[in-house]
Amino acid sequence: MQLFIFLTDHIKKVILSLSEGPPAFDCFLIGAAYYFFGLL
């Protein structure tokens, strides 16, 4: 559950900073998160 809270909080921060252009690492994290939640 802590992981879920951490990921959602991080994704929120990334979405808020999209206007500045997210780093490639954040793009990777978002993709990994979507993949991980897709397995649930």
Coordinates of N, CA and C in Angstrom, one line a residue:
M1 N 0.8 -1.2 0.0 CA 0.0 0.0 0.0 C 0.9 1.3 0.0
Q2 N 2.0 1.2 0.7 CA 2.9 2.3 0.8 C 3.4 2.6 -0.6
L3 N 3.7 1.6 -1.4 CA 4.2 1.7 -2.7 C 3.2 2.4 -3.6
F4 N 1.9 2.0 -3.5 CA 0.9 2.6 -4.3 C 0.8 4.1 -4.0
I5 N 0.8 4.5 -2.7 CA 0.7 5.9 -2.3 C 1.9 6.6 -2.8
F6 N 3.1 6.1 -2.7 CA 4.3 6.7 -3.2 C 4.2 6.9 -4.7
L7 N 3.8 5.9 -5.5 CA 3.7 6.0 -6.9 C 2.7 7.1 -7.4
T8 N 1.5 7.1 -6.7 CA 0.5 8.0 -7.1 C 1.0 9.4 -6.8
D9 N 1.6 9.6 -5.7 CA 2.1 11.0 -5.3 C 3.2 11.4 -6.3
H10 N 4.1 10.5 -6.7 CA 5.1 10.8 -7.7 C 4.5 11.2 -9.0
I11 N 3.5 10.4 -9.4 CA 2.9 10.6 -10.7 C 2.2 12.0 -10.7
K12 N 1.6 12.3 -9.6 CA 0.9 13.7 -9.5 C 2.0 14.7 -9.7
K13 N 3.1 14.6 -9.1 CA 4.2 15.6 -9.2 C 4.7 15.7 -10.7
V14 N 4.8 14.5 -11.3 CA 5.2 14.5 -12.7 C 4.2 15.2 -13.6
I15 N 2.9 14.9 -13.4 CA 1.9 15.5 -14.2 C 1.9 17.0 -14.0
L16 N 2.1 17.5 -12.8 CA 2.2 18.9 -12.5 C 3.3 19.6 -13.2
S17 N 4.4 18.8 -13.4 CA 5.6 19.4 -14.0 C 5.7 19.1 -15.5
L18 N 4.7 18.6 -16.1 CA 4.7 18.2 -17.5 C 5.0 19.4 -18.4
S19 N 4.5 20.6 -18.0 CA 4.7 21.8 -18.8 C 6.1 22.1 -19.0
E20 N 7.0 21.7 -18.0 CA 8.4 22.0 -18.1 C 9.1 20.9 -18.9
G21 N 8.4 19.8 -19.3 CA 9.1 18.7 -20.0 C 9.7 17.8 -19.0
P22 N 9.1 16.6 -18.8 CA 9.5 15.6 -17.8 C 10.8 15.0 -18.3
P23 N 11.7 14.6 -17.4 CA 13.0 13.9 -17.7 C 12.6 12.5 -18.2
A24 N 13.5 11.9 -18.9 CA 13.2 10.6 -19.5 C 13.0 9.6 -18.4
F25 N 13.7 9.8 -17.2 CA 13.5 8.8 -16.1 C 12.1 8.8 -15.6
D26 N 11.5 10.0 -15.5 CA 10.1 10.1 -15.1 C 9.1 9.4 -16.1
C27 N 9.4 9.5 -17.4 CA 8.6 8.9 -18.4 C 8.7 7.4 -18.2
F28 N 9.9 6.9 -17.9 CA 10.1 5.5 -17.6 C 9.3 5.0 -16.4
L29 N 9.4 5.8 -15.3 CA 8.6 5.5 -14.1 C 7.1 5.4 -14.4
I30 N 6.6 6.3 -15.1 CA 5.2 6.3 -15.4 C 4.8 5.0 -16.2
G31 N 5.6 4.7 -17.2 CA 5.4 3.5 -18.0 C 5.5 2.2 -17.1
A32 N 6.5 2.2 -16.2 CA 6.6 1.1 -15.3 C 5.4 1.0 -14.3
A33 N 4.9 2.1 -13.9 CA 3.8 2.1 -13.0 C 2.5 1.6 -13.7
Y34 N 2.3 2.1 -14.9 CA 1.1 1.6 -15.7 C 1.2 0.1 -15.9
Y35 N 2.4 -0.4 -16.2 CA 2.6 -1.8 -16.4 C 2.3 -2.6 -15.1
F36 N 2.9 -2.1 -14.0 CA 2.7 -2.7 -12.7 C 1.2 -2.8 -12.3
F37 N 0.5 -1.7 -12.5 CA -0.9 -1.7 -12.1 C -1.7 -2.5 -13.1
G38 N -1.3 -2.6 -14.3 CA -2.0 -3.5 -15.2 C -1.9 -4.9 -14.8
L39 N -0.9 -5.3 -14.1 CA -0.8 -6.7 -13.6 C -1.7 -7.0 -12.5
L40 N -2.1 -6.0 -11.8 CA -3.0 -6.2 -10.6 C -4.4 -6.7 -10.9

